[in-house]
Amino acid sequence: KAGVTQTPRYLIKTRGQQVTLSCSPISGHRSVSWYQQTPGQGLQFLFEYFSETQRNKGNFPGRFSGRQFSNSRSEMNVSTLELGDSALYLCASSLGQGFTYEQYFGPGTRLTVT
Amino acid sequence: EDKVVQSPLSLVVHEGDTVTLNCSYEVTNFRSLLWYKQEKKAPTFLFMLTSSGIEKKSGRLSSILDKKELFSILNITATQTGDSAVYLCAVEVPGTYKYIFGTGTRLKVLA
């Protein structure tokens, strides 16, 4: 079974631009969560989607948004990029919501903002 | 504010040593705690713990949860250089489906 895939793997953008990252969950998984990982802050939760609805949101500004499609694939968008948005963005999928479901991570998209 | 603290921050051992990594959390009534291993890429799932006092084992790795004292440990016996990684623990925020991650313990195993 294929794992979680994320595209693109690397991205360089300039301040003020916007970016869209994509995540394809493991087949059959319906929940997708997004995380930002930086050396200083570690892994921080961005948001979680289940059945095309955002169910949870972390403490990030409104410039960070996302959506989930009917096939469970998810996209994350960051508008008006800032230097501080440079990070590894990870998505994780699980079969369903709830604490009994294990999360599996994709390889991440490394975003560099110059 | 909910918080997950891991210790030590980093650790250097020699092959064959046994290590114990700690994860303590200030999240009450949580339902699950996860351990991950992160090398250069994405974190890979190790364990999910939901019940206090029940040890989970996978080869040389084992983990246990103490819900009363709010901590978990991850043990690695007979360490190998391939165990070198950052080990992350994450706790579910009660009533939500999101996890708070600790900053990780960086383990380096020398040959």
XYZ file of C-alpha atoms in Angstrom:
225
model
C 0.000 0.000 0.000
C 1.439 3.364 -0.957
C 2.238 5.755 1.845
C 1.311 9.389 2.247
C 2.635 11.486 -0.607
C 3.276 15.190 -0.651
C 4.079 17.482 -3.529
C 6.179 19.343 -4.202
C 9.033 18.120 -2.030
C 10.942 21.400 -2.172
C 9.822 24.906 -2.883
C 11.466 28.319 -2.883
C 9.255 31.389 -2.814
C 9.732 35.076 -2.143
C 8.033 37.171 0.492
C 4.532 38.214 -0.393
C 3.866 35.306 -2.723
C 1.425 32.548 -2.033
C 1.938 28.800 -2.136
C -0.197 25.672 -2.370
C 0.997 22.326 -1.034
C -0.660 19.008 -1.767
C -1.090 15.847 0.275
C -2.449 12.494 -0.848
C -3.303 10.244 2.093
C -2.923 6.503 2.294
C -5.706 4.812 0.356
C -8.764 4.479 2.574
C -7.636 7.115 5.057
C -10.158 9.883 5.510
C -8.483 12.197 8.004
C -5.624 14.485 7.013
C -3.728 16.698 9.429
C -1.160 19.331 8.578
C 1.850 20.305 10.685
C 4.609 22.884 10.471
C 8.041 21.845 11.690
C 10.795 24.352 12.442
C 14.005 23.943 14.441
C 12.855 26.423 17.057
C 9.221 25.434 17.521
C 9.235 21.762 16.662
C 6.123 20.187 15.185
C 3.087 22.412 15.433
C -0.437 21.485 14.459
C -2.000 23.548 11.697
C -5.367 21.944 10.972
C -7.175 18.679 10.459
C -9.700 17.691 7.802
C -12.174 14.882 7.824
C -14.866 14.301 5.230
C -13.989 17.530 3.431
C -14.545 19.629 6.565
C -11.981 21.347 8.722
C -12.516 19.866 12.158
C -9.682 21.436 14.100
C -7.375 24.392 13.740
C -4.147 25.273 15.490
C -2.889 28.704 16.474
C -1.834 30.001 13.086
C -2.918 33.197 11.324
C -5.625 33.229 8.695
C -2.963 33.304 5.963
C -2.827 29.547 6.454
C -5.796 27.729 4.989
C -6.623 24.378 3.566
C -9.214 22.167 2.049
C -9.975 18.522 1.484
C -11.474 16.961 -1.600
C -13.948 14.128 -1.891
C -11.112 11.651 -2.536
C -9.550 12.745 0.793
C -6.644 14.507 -0.895
C -5.867 17.760 0.840
C -4.241 21.043 -0.069
C -2.765 23.695 2.153
C -2.415 27.287 1.059
C -0.278 30.023 2.566
C -0.861 33.543 1.315
C 1.374 36.594 1.671
C 4.400 34.527 2.609
C 6.727 35.748 5.341
C 10.319 34.727 6.032
C 9.141 32.975 9.173
C 7.004 30.613 7.113
C 10.150 28.780 6.010
C 9.680 25.297 7.409
C 9.049 21.665 6.690
C 5.326 21.149 6.174
C 4.152 17.666 6.998
C 0.826 16.074 6.462
C -0.359 12.965 8.231
C -3.268 10.713 7.426
C -5.284 8.307 9.514
C -8.188 5.993 8.897
C -10.550 8.130 10.870
C -10.795 10.673 13.566
C -10.278 9.750 17.113
C -7.587 8.726 19.460
C -7.532 5.094 18.432
C -6.323 5.851 14.931
C -2.622 5.988 14.203
C -1.257 8.862 12.148
C 1.158 8.251 9.304
C 3.275 11.078 7.984
C 4.263 11.982 4.466
C 7.826 12.997 3.546
C 7.030 16.687 3.826
C 7.411 19.769 1.680
C 10.361 21.957 2.541
C 9.405 25.557 1.917
C 12.027 28.269 1.825
C 10.887 31.879 1.742
C 13.503 34.423 0.644
C -1.677 25.888 28.000
C -1.220 22.230 27.082
C 2.426 21.278 26.976
C 4.574 18.261 26.181
C 8.159 18.172 27.462
C 10.748 15.641 26.395
C 14.014 14.873 28.093
C 16.861 14.727 27.621
C 17.086 17.115 24.684
C 19.952 15.117 23.263
C 21.854 11.989 24.112
C 24.998 10.308 22.830
C 25.562 6.618 23.597
C 27.598 3.719 22.260
C 26.230 0.730 20.429
C 24.863 -1.847 22.810
C 23.839 0.675 25.458
C 20.263 0.910 26.732
C 18.555 4.290 26.676
C 15.417 5.662 28.284
C 13.694 8.653 26.777
C 11.139 10.618 28.749
C 7.975 12.408 27.790
C 5.980 14.362 30.332
C 2.852 16.276 29.586
C 0.564 18.838 31.134
C -2.540 17.720 29.276
C -5.270 16.388 31.504
C -7.762 13.760 30.454
C -5.936 13.031 27.243
C -6.744 9.760 25.546
C -3.661 8.789 23.599
C 0.073 9.385 23.418
C 2.130 8.634 20.332
C 5.836 8.015 19.867
C 7.560 8.685 16.557
C 11.086 8.285 15.204
C 12.277 10.990 12.846
C 15.432 10.591 10.847
C 15.985 12.896 7.922
C 12.479 12.837 6.608
C 9.016 12.310 7.973
C 8.347 10.923 11.431
C 7.648 7.208 11.410
C 5.119 5.798 13.811
C 6.403 3.703 16.714
C 3.710 3.312 19.369
C 0.305 4.492 20.401
C -0.425 4.274 24.111
C -3.881 4.681 25.527
C -3.877 2.712 28.763
C -1.784 3.299 31.816
C 0.629 0.585 32.897
C 0.473 -1.531 29.750
C 3.821 -1.896 28.061
C 4.017 -1.976 24.307
C 6.963 -3.702 22.675
C 8.394 -3.835 19.215
C 11.715 -5.600 18.958
C 14.259 -3.693 21.013
C 11.869 -0.812 21.624
C 9.287 -0.647 24.355
C 7.123 2.059 25.850
C 4.849 2.527 28.795
C 2.440 5.187 29.950
C 1.662 6.475 33.428
C -1.533 8.495 33.235
C -1.517 9.310 36.922
C 1.966 10.799 36.932
C 1.518 12.191 33.396
C 4.556 10.720 31.712
C 5.675 8.089 29.270
C 9.034 6.465 28.639
C 10.521 4.932 25.545
C 13.202 2.320 26.102
C 15.657 1.154 23.496
C 17.852 -1.797 24.414
C 21.055 -2.917 22.670
C 21.137 0.320 20.667
C 22.457 0.324 17.110
C 23.726 3.150 14.931
C 20.474 2.919 12.982
C 18.618 4.061 16.083
C 20.186 7.500 15.695
C 17.263 9.860 15.171
C 15.026 12.380 16.847
C 12.339 10.724 18.934
C 9.100 12.637 19.248
C 6.171 12.121 21.518
C 2.745 13.632 20.953
C -0.318 13.859 23.167
C -3.857 14.219 21.954
C -5.658 17.344 23.122
C -8.823 16.089 24.816
C -12.024 16.590 22.891
C -10.177 17.308 19.672
C -8.379 15.269 17.108
C -5.144 17.210 17.219
C -1.878 16.294 18.817
C 0.662 18.447 20.616
C 4.228 17.395 19.947
C 7.229 17.713 22.203
C 10.425 19.161 20.738
C 11.999 15.732 20.673
C 15.063 13.936 21.991
C 17.981 13.718 19.592
C 19.698 10.355 20.022
C 23.078 9.618 18.509
C 24.455 6.092 18.727
C 28.180 5.754 18.128
C 29.691 2.606 16.642
